[in-house]
Amino acid sequence: MALLKFKEVSKSFGKKEVLRNVSFSVKKGEIFGIIGVSGAGKSTLFNILMGLVTKDAGSITLEGKDISKDEKNLRRNTGFATQSNMLFDELNIRENGLYFGSLYGMKRKEVKERLNKLLELLSLEKAEKTLVKNLSGGMKKRANLLISLIHKPLLLLLDEPTGGLDPILRKVLWKYIKEINKTGTTVLVVSHLIDEIEANCDKVGIMKNGKIIALASPKQYKEHYGEKTSLEKIFGEFMKNENI
Amino acid sequence: MKIFNIVIKDLKIVTRNWTYFAVLFIFPFFLILTSAVLLNSNSLKNVRVGFFNEGDNLRSLDNLGNIRNYGSLGSCLFDLTNYRISVCIHARNVENEQQIDVYVDNTKRIIELYTKQAILEEIFQEQTNLLEETSGDIDSQLSIYSTSIEEAQMELVRAEKELDDLEIKLMGYKSNLTIARNNFNQVYFEVKSMEPQIQSTKSTILSSQISQDQSISEIRLDLNNIRTDLQVIKEFLPGELSGGALDFVNLNLDASLSSLNKIDSALSSLEQSYPDAEVLDLLNLIENLITRLDEVKNFLDALNEDLESAIQDTRNSRKRVEQFQEKLYNAQNDLSRFKNNNEDKPITLNFKKAFPVISSDLVLISFPFVVSIIITFSSLVLSNKFILNSVNKPSHLREMITPSKDVSFVISDYLVNLLFISVQVVVLILIGVFWLQISPSSIPLFLISVMIASSIFIFLGISLGYLIKSESLSVLITMFLLMFFLIFSDILVPSTLSGAFVRYMINLSPFVILNNLLRDLIIVGKQGSQLILPLFRLSVIFVSTFFIAYLSRKASKDNIVR
């Protein structure tokens, strides 16, 4: 069943068409990756999902409900994390968690319970009272993920989640993302690191000039383009082809 | 070389951000324009001068421009202490001296000094000129009036003399008339006393005449009967008698008839020659005479009354002339006195304080102003920096995508800033109470005023923080806004000298309202009920700036996307 459904969504800024009839579905429980060059429209797509930008045409449904008619429902059911640390450096992880939990209208007890689970899930129990500014890079990323999940979102939006991390820490972070996914949270991730997407996503969409030009699982891409052809190479071919 | 490269780099950064240019160009231009508007509208004519004139020489101050005349010193001072006017001038005569008391607002030291040194010197220079001009005019006018009065007096003396002559003549006429009337009355009443007797005599004569006429008629009737009888006999006799007898008898009868005719003639003569007819005519004549005498008497009486009335009128006229002469005499005296006063009276000019002196401590007097500057500066800058710190962090984006309402963030940010400002306010109150001996009873209103004003500046700082994410640009604009508040107040030029519109706009500035409010509270010692209007104004601005901050927060979402 599709948790998120884009149907012919378009968006323009002035004369520039940023999204052109974008259509795709994200199934419940899957990790959906989107790759594309800069300016392909990925950020606009995310901004629409965060309620910061309104679409010009088309429809987007979350759990079958039109997000433009119920913005609060969208915000309650989506979590968002970027490569930047979206936390208050002067607060510790717990304090950040309690604060953002309250902004989502959660009761304090509920937040605490959720916080404990997430701390355990993301192995941050020992660092819960450390100020964010004193955390290591990897821990900051995990703390960022924790806060994005504090309100039990159905859909987690990740924009370059491993940006700025070394390869080892990236692998560790993906391990946690998968752990999160196992708890039932659907993940929509945007990244330039195509190998990560290929390795971790159930389905991958390739964006070019505001359109999804290809949509398949990594396995299906390989079946179509050859077992030994990497997704990065396939992506490169798509970008070179001016007819697409 | 390094310095050069750094400078070039900095210049490129600055010039490629047009908003810097806009701010650096527009804001100084705007501030200078504001100053120019203030200074250009600055005129002595704009000073609202209240004038209560009890003297007799200082007739008008119309040349000074914005003059409002008052019927009492109390109403003039009331308006001065409620800032409806800037100066209250009380002109009066004290003994042989003309005294001019000038009441000025002594709560604003700068304005007071400025008013004393610049405005009032100018005003009274003009007033002196005016007085000199007025004195010359009055002198020449007085001479004209004096001449006119003298001429009028002479005319009145002549008129009085003519009235005297007229009265004497009338009195002579009256005297003659009285003699004539007395003489007349003597005759008249004698004749008048005969009137009943004449009536009676006339009646008697008339009645005897009637009786005589009846007797004659009866005789004549008998005569006619005899004549008839004799005629019958005469006609009868020829049948009975003849000849001589007949002739004889006829002859006798004719003789008898002739005698009868003679008797009849005699009776007629008697009738015609009635002895009392002349008397009767005479009596009728006398009666006519009495009627004429009545008319003459009535005429004489009326003439006497008219003469009396004419004499009385003449006397009244003379009395009025005398009264008018007296008035003219008094007027001439007044004119002379006024002329002397105008020439001789010295003018004394006193500056007085509109408010009873609370303290001469300059620190206390400038305390409201210092508090206003501190509150304005700290509230604007603190809130602006606070919001800038917040919105320039990625965590702000996370806050924006939560389902929380914008108003919650605005109120929270405001409360935090207000908390910080409160600490400062407490320090200011402690300084005020323990160092400057401010009355503790004024603390609640002080607190309310400062908190409302501080809230306004916090909301403005928040708005700028939300709207302009660039820290340096936002701080720069905040500083310009702060400068604007300072320039657009009494600091550059006293607002009392500004035009009505500029003054109105200045009085809408929250900085000016706060400054005036604290001054009224601390220096003047006004009570709560007298401060309702500025508090209401601050509250309206408070609500308005809250909405501005809320809308700025909404608008800041677009900034995040960019």
PDB file of C-alpha atoms in Angstrom, chain A residues 50 52-53 75 80 85-88 90 99-100 103-104 144 147-148, chain B residues 393-405 409 557 560-561:
ATOM      1  CA  MET A  50       7.667  19.877   4.668  1.00  0.00           C
ATOM      2  CA  LEU A  52       7.314  25.176   3.233  1.00  0.00           C
ATOM      3  CA  VAL A  53       6.343  25.454  -0.436  1.00  0.00           C
ATOM      4  CA  ARG A  75       3.714  17.832   9.714  1.00  0.00           C
ATOM      5  CA  PHE A  80      13.025  15.626   8.598  1.00  0.00           C
ATOM      6  CA  ASN A  85      22.622  19.728  12.704  1.00  0.00           C
ATOM      7  CA  MET A  86      19.037  20.894  13.270  1.00  0.00           C
ATOM      8  CA  LEU A  87      19.342  20.902  17.046  1.00  0.00           C
ATOM      9  CA  PHE A  88      20.017  23.511  19.666  1.00  0.00           C
ATOM     10  CA  GLU A  90      23.209  24.804  23.907  1.00  0.00           C
ATOM     11  CA  TYR A  99      11.429  20.610  23.532  1.00  0.00           C
ATOM     12  CA  PHE A 100      10.658  19.349  20.034  1.00  0.00           C
ATOM     13  CA  LEU A 103       6.195  21.412  19.736  1.00  0.00           C
ATOM     14  CA  TYR A 104       4.497  18.374  18.204  1.00  0.00           C
ATOM     15  CA  ASN A 144      19.521  14.718  14.673  1.00  0.00           C
ATOM     16  CA  ILE A 147      14.842  14.356  17.138  1.00  0.00           C
ATOM     17  CA  SER A 148      13.398  13.805  13.665  1.00  0.00           C
TER      18      SER A 148
ATOM     19  CA  LYS B 393      20.522  28.194  13.015  1.00  0.00           C
ATOM     20  CA  PRO B 394      19.334  25.004  11.302  1.00  0.00           C
ATOM     21  CA  SER B 395      17.262  24.275  14.391  1.00  0.00           C
ATOM     22  CA  HIS B 396      14.994  27.152  13.318  1.00  0.00           C
ATOM     23  CA  LEU B 397      13.982  25.114  10.287  1.00  0.00           C
ATOM     24  CA  ARG B 398      13.039  22.232  12.530  1.00  0.00           C
ATOM     25  CA  GLU B 399      10.873  24.590  14.572  1.00  0.00           C
ATOM     26  CA  MET B 400       9.244  25.903  11.429  1.00  0.00           C
ATOM     27  CA  ILE B 401       8.189  22.457  10.210  1.00  0.00           C
ATOM     28  CA  THR B 402       6.515  21.487  13.468  1.00  0.00           C
ATOM     29  CA  PRO B 403       2.729  21.894  13.672  1.00  0.00           C
ATOM     30  CA  SER B 404       3.128  24.674  16.261  1.00  0.00           C
ATOM     31  CA  LYS B 405       1.474  27.988  15.527  1.00  0.00           C
ATOM     32  CA  PHE B 409       6.836  31.392  18.791  1.00  0.00           C
ATOM     33  CA  LYS B 557       9.091  31.211   6.012  1.00  0.00           C
ATOM     34  CA  ILE B 560      13.920  29.856   4.889  1.00  0.00           C
ATOM     35  CA  VAL B 561      12.986  28.369   1.534  1.00  0.00           C
TER      36      VAL B 561
END
